[in-house]
Coordinates of C-alpha atoms in Angstrom, one line a residue:
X1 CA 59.8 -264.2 -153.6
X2 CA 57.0 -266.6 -154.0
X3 CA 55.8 -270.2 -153.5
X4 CA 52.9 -272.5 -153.8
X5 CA 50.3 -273.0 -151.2
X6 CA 46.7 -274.5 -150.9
X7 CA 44.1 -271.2 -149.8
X8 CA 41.1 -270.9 -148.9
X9 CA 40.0 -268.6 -150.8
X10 CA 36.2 -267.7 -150.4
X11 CA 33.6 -269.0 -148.3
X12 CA 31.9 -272.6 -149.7
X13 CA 33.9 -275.9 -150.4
X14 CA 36.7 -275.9 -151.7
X15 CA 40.3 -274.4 -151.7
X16 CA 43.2 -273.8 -154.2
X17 CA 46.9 -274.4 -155.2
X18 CA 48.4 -271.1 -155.7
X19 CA 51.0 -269.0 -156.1
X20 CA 51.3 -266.9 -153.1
X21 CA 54.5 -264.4 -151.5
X22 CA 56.5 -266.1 -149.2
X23 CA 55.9 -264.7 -145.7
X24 CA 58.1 -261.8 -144.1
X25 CA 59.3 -262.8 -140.3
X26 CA 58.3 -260.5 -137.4
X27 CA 61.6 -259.8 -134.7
X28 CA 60.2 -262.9 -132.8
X29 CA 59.5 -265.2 -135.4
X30 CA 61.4 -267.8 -137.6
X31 CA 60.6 -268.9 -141.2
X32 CA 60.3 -272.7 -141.5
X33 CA 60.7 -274.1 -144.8
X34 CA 58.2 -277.1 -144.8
X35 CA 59.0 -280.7 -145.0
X36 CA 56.0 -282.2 -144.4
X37 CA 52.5 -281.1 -143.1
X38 CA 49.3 -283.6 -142.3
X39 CA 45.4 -282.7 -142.8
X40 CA 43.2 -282.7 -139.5
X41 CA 39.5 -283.0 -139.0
X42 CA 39.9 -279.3 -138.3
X43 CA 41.1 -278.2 -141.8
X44 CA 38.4 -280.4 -143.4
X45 CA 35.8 -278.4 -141.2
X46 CA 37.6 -275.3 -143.1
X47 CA 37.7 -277.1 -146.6
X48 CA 34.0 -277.9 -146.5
X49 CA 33.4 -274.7 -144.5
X50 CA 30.5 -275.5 -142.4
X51 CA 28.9 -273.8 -139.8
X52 CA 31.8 -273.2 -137.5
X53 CA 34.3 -272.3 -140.1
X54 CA 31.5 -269.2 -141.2
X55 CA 31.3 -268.2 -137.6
X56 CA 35.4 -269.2 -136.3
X57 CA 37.0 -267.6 -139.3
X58 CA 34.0 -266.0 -141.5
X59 CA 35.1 -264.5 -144.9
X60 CA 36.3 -261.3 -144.3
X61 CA 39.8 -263.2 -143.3
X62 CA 39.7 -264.7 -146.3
X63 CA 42.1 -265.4 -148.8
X64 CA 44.3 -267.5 -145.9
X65 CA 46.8 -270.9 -146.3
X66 CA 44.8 -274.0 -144.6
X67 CA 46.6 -276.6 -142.5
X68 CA 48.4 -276.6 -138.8
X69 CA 50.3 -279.6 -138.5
X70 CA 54.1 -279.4 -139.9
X71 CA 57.4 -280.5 -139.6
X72 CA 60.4 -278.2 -141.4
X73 CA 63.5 -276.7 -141.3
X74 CA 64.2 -273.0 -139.8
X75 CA 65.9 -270.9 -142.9
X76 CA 65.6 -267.6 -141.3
X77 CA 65.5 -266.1 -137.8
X78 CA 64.3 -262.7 -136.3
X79 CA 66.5 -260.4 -135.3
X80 CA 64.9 -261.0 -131.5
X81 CA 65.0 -265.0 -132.0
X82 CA 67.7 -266.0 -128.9
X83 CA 66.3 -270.1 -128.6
X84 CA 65.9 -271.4 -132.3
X85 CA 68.7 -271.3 -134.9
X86 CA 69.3 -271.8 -138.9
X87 CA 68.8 -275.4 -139.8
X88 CA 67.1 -276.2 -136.7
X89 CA 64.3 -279.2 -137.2
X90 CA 60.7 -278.0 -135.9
X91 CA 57.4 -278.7 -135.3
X92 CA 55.4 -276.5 -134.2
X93 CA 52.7 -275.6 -131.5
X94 CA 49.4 -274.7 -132.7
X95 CA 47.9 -272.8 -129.4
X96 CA 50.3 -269.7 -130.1
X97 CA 49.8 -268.5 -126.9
X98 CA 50.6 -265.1 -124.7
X99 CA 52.7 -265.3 -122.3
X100 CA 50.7 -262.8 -120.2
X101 CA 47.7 -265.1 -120.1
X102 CA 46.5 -265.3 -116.9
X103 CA 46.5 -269.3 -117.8
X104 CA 49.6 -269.2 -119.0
X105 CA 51.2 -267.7 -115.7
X106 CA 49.9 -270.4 -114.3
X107 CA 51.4 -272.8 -116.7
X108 CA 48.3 -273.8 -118.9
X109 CA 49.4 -271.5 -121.6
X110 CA 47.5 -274.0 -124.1
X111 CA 44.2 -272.5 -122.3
X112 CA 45.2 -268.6 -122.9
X113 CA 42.4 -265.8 -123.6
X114 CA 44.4 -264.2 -126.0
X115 CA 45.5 -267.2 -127.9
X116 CA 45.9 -267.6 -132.1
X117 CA 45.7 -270.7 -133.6
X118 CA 47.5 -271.2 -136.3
X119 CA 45.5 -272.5 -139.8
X120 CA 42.6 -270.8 -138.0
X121 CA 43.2 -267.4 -136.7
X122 CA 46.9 -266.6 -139.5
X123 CA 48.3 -268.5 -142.0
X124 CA 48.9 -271.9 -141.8
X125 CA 51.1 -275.1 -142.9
X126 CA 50.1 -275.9 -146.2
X127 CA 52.6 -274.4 -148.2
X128 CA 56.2 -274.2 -149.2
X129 CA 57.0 -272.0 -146.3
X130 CA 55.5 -270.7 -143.2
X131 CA 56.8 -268.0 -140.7
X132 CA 56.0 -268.9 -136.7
X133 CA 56.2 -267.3 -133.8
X134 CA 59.6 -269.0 -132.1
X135 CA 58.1 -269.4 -128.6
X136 CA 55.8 -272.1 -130.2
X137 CA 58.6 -273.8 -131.9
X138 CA 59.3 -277.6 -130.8
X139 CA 62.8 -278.6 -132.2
X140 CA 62.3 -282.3 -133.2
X141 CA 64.8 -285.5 -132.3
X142 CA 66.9 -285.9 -135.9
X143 CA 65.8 -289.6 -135.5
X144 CA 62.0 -288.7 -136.2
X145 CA 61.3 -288.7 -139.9
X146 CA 58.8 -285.3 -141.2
X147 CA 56.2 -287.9 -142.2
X148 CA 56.0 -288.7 -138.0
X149 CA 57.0 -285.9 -136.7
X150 CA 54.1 -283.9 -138.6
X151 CA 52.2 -285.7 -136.4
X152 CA 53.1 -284.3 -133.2
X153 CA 50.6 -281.9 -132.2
X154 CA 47.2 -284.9 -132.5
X155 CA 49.7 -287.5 -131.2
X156 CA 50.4 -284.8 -128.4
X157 CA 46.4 -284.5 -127.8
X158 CA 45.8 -287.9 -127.6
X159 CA 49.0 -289.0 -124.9
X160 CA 47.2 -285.9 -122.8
X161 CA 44.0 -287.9 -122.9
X162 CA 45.1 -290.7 -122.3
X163 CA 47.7 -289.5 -119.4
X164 CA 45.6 -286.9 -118.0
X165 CA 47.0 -284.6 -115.2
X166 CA 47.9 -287.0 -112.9
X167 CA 49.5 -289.6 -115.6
X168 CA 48.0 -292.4 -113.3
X169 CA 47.0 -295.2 -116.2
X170 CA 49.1 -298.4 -115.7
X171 CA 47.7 -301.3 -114.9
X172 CA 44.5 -299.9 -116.0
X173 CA 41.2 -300.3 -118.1
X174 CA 40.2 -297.6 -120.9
X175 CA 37.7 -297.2 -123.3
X176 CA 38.3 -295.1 -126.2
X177 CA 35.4 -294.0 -128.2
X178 CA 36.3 -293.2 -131.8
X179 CA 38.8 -294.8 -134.4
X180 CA 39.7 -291.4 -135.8
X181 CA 42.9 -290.6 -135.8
X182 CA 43.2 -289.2 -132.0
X183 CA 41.4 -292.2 -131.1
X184 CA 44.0 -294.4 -132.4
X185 CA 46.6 -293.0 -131.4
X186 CA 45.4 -293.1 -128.1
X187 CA 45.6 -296.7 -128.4
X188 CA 49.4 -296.5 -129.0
X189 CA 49.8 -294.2 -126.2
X190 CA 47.7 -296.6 -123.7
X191 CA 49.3 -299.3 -125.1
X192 CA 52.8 -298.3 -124.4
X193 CA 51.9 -296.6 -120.7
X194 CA 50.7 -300.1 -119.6
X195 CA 47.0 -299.7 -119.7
X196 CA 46.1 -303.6 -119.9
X197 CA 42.6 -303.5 -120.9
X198 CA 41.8 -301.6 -124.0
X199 CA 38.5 -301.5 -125.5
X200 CA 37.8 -299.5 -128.7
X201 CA 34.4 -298.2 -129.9
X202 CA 33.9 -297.1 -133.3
X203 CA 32.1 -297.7 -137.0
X204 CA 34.5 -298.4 -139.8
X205 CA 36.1 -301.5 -140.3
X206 CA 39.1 -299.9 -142.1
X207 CA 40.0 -298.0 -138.8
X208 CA 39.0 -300.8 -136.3
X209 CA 41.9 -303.4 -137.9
X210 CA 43.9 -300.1 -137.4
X211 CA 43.2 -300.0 -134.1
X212 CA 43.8 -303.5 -133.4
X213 CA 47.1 -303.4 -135.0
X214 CA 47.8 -300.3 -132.1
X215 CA 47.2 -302.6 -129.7
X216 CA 43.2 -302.4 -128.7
X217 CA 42.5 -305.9 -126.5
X218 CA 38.5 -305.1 -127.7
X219 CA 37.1 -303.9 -131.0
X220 CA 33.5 -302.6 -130.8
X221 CA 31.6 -301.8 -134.3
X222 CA 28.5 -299.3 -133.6
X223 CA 27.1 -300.4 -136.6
X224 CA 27.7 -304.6 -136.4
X225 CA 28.3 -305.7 -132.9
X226 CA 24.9 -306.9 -132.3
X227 CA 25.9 -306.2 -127.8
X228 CA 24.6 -303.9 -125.3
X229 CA 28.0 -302.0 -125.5
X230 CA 27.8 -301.2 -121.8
X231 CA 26.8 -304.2 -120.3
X232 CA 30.2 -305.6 -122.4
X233 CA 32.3 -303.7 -120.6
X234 CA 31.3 -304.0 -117.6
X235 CA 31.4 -307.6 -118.2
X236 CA 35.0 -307.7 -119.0
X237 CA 36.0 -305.2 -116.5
X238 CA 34.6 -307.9 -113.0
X239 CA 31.1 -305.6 -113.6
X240 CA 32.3 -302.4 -112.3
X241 CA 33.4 -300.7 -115.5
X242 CA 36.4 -298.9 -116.8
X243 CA 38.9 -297.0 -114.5
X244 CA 39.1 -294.5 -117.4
X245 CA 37.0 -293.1 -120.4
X246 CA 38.2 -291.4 -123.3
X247 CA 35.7 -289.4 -125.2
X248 CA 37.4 -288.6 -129.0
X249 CA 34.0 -288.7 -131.0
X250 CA 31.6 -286.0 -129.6
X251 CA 28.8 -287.7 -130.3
X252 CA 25.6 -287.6 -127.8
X253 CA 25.0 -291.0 -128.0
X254 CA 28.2 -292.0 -127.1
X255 CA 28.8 -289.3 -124.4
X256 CA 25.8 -290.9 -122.6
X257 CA 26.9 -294.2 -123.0
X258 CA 30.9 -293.5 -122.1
X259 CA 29.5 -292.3 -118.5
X260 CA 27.5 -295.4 -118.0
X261 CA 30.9 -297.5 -118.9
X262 CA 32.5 -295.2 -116.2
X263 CA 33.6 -297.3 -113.0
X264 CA 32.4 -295.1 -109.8
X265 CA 35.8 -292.6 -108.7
X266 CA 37.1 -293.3 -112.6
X267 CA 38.0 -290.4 -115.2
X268 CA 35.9 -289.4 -118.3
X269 CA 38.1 -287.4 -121.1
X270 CA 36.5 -285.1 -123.0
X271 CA 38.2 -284.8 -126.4
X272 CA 35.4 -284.6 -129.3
X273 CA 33.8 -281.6 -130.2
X274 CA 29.6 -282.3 -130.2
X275 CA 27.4 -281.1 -133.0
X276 CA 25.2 -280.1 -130.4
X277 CA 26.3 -278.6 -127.0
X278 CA 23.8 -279.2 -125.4
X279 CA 23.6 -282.6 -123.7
X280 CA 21.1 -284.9 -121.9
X281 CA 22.8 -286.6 -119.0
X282 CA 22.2 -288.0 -115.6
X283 CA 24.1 -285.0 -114.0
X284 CA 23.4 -286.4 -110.2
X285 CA 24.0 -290.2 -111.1
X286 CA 26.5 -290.2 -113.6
X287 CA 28.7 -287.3 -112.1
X288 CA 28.1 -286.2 -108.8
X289 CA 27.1 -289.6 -106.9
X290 CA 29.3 -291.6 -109.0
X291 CA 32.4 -289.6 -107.7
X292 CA 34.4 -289.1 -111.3
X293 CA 37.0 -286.7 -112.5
X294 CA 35.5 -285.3 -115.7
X295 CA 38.4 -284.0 -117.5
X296 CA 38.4 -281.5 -120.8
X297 CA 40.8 -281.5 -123.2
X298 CA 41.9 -278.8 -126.1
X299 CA 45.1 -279.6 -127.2
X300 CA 48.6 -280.3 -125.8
X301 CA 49.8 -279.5 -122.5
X302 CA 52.7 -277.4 -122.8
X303 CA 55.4 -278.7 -123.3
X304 CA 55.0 -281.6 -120.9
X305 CA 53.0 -283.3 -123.8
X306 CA 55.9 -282.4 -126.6
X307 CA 58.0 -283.7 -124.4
X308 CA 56.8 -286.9 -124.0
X309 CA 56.0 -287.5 -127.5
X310 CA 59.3 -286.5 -128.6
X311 CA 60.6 -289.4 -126.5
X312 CA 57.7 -292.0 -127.2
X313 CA 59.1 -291.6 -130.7
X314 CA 62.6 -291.2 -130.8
X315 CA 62.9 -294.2 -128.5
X316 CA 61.2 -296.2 -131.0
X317 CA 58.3 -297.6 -128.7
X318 CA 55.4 -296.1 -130.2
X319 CA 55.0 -297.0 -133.9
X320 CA 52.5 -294.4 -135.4
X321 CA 53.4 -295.7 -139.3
X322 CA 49.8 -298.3 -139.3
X323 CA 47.9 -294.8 -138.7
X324 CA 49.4 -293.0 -142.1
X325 CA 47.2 -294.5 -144.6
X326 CA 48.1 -291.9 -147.7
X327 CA 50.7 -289.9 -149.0
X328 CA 50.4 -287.0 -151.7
X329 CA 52.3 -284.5 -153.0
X330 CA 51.1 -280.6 -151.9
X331 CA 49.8 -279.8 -155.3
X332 CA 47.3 -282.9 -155.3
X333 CA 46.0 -282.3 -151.6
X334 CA 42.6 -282.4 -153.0
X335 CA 43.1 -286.0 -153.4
X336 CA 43.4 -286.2 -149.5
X337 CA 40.5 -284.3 -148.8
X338 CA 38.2 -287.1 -151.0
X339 CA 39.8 -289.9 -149.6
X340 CA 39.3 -288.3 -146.1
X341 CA 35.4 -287.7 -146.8
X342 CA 34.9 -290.8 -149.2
X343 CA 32.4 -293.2 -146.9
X344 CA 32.7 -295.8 -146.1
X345 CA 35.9 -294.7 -144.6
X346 CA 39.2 -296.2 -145.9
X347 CA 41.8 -293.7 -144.8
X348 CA 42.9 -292.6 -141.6
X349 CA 45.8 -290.1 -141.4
X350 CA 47.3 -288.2 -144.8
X351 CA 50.4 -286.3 -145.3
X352 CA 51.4 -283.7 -147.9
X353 CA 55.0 -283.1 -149.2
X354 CA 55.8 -279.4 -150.9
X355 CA 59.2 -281.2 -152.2
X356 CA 58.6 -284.5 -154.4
X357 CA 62.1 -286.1 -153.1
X358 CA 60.5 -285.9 -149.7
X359 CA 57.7 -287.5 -150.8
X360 CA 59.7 -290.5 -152.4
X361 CA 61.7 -290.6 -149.7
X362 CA 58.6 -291.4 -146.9
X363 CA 57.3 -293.4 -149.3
X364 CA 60.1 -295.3 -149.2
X365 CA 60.4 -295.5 -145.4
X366 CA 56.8 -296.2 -145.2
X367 CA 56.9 -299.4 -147.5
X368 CA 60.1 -300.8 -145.4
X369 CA 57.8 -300.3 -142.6
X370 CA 55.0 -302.1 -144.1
X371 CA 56.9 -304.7 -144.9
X372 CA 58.9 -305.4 -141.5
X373 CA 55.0 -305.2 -140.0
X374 CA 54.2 -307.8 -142.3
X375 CA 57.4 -310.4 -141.5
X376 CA 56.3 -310.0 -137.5
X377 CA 52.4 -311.1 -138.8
X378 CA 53.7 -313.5 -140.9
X379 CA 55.8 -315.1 -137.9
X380 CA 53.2 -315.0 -135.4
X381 CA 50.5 -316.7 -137.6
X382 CA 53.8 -319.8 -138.3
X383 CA 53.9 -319.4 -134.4

């Protein structure tokens, strides 16, 4: 049996649309057949394949199906699979962790030695069908349409840094640095967990009236806003700067600057990956006198993160539809990959439908949304 699939095929830019066998299940694993699946700043890394991809992957794993993020039906179950059943609705868990981790005995299995990733280290989302492991199978609330629930696993990264261990953030001031995806979606996530001043840092336009849409009290262009960026927040947080600091970018520059804005005792979040690891900063005045919590985050906690997500969506409080800026159908994901590398920026999150009635039918959903978003602007500007 076979179906189509985007593959990297060889090291360089690049990737294909091929026809490729469907997978055979292990005893512990379920085939999914896939609804929808979304492109991440990870499988662009692997598209372009830079310097990491060479190193993370390299080309002796080579032919392998790009992507990570998914939302499908479960066709087929191992004969060992006790939890997930035929025709159940997943997402799925990227960290595929053991459960003999050290980490993950002490429940921070998305930290695990041992761990695959899926897209990175096996096959991934990108294609008609994909076969996963069922402990890292999250069955999604029937309420949540593919083209949101796809969107799980960065929404899931961005409510754990914005929640952080403690979940401590209402009534609180955050600055999130980077109108990428996981930085606007943190936005939501603050928004709706009663953080009540929100400032957002970033350098494209397109995703800055996103982010205002999400809910961002302050929008900071890198490029335009002609303000010493720290001395603004601590301005409009009674000069001692924010309780909390998100870090979704990576960049030096704003590492340095995202520990200034720090209040003394407050929490810096480490999401974005650096081009360079190493990093010039105050270590004694910025960390150890100033008293903060620096906290680091790759991926989801599990499934406390899932969990919440699940809910934040099915309850209908956290409207992610502003950050889905394109839809395409599998066989034209090239398309997605331009738009996603076009500058300036003008796209924020893309999804991918194998099945064309899928894709009409989120299309669909998307433009009601649209236009209910459009009545309540409409309203407020009469208002």
């Amino acid at each position: 049996m076979k179906m189509k699939a985007v593959v990297k095929t060889k090291a360089g830019p690049g990737a294909e649309f091929m026809e490729v066998d469907i997978p055979k299940i292990g005893p512990k694993e379920v085939l999914v057949k896939v609804k929808a699946t979304s492109i991440c700043g990870t499988d662009v890394h692997i598209y372009q394949w830079d310097k990491w991809s060479n190193s993370r992957i390299g080309e002796k794993k080579l032919p392998q199906i790009l992507g990570h993020e998914v939302a499908g039906e479960v066709v087929e179950i191992g004969k060992e699979v006790k939890r997930i059943k035929v025709g159940d609705y997943v997402s799925a868990e990227t960290h595929i962790y053991n459960p003999w981790d050290l980490q993950s005995l002490l429940c921070q299995a998305h930290l695990g030695e041992n761990m695959e990733i899926l897209g990175v280290d096996r096959d991934g989302t990108f294609a008609e069908y994909i076969a996963l492991p069922e402990n890292v199978c999250w069955v999604n609330h029937p309420s949540i349409p593919p083209e949101i629930a796809t969107l799980q696993e960065p929404i899931g990264n961005a409510t754990y840094a914005v929640l952080g261990e403690d979940n401590d953030v209402a009534g609180k001031s955050m600055v999130i640095i980077g109108d990428g995806p996981a930085g606007l979606f943190s936005v939501g996530i603050a928004r709706l967990c009663g953080v009540t001043n929100i400032f957002l840092i970033g350098e494209w336009d397109y995703n800055l009236f996103i982010g205002k849409i999400m809910g961002a009290d302050h929008i900071i262009n890198i490029h335009k806003n002609d303000v010493d960026r720290v001395e603004y927040v601590k301005e409009h947080t009674n000069g001692y700067g924010a309780d909390i600091v998100l870090d979704m970018a990576g960049a030096p520059q704003a590492i340095k600057e995202g520990l200034k804005m720090l209040r003394r005792g407050g929490r810096f979040t480490a999401f974005g990956l650096s081009p360079s690891s190493t990093i010039d900063v105050d270590y004694n005045e910025e960390i150890v006198l100033k008293g903060i919590q620096v906290h680091g985050i790759t991926g989801r906690k599990l499934f406390d993160t899932w969990y919440r997500v699940r809910n934040f969506l099915s309850s209908g409080r956290l409207n992610v539809y502003p950050i889905i800026t394109h839809m395409f159908p599998l066989e034209e994901f090239q398309k997605g990959f331009d738009a996603i590398l076009e500058r300036p920026r003008k796209c924020v999150k893309i999804v991918l439908f194998p099945n064309r009635e899928e894709l009409k039918r989120a299309q669909e959903r998307l433009e009601k949304q649209r236009n209910v978003e459009d009545r309540i602007q409409k309203v407020k500007c009469e208002g």
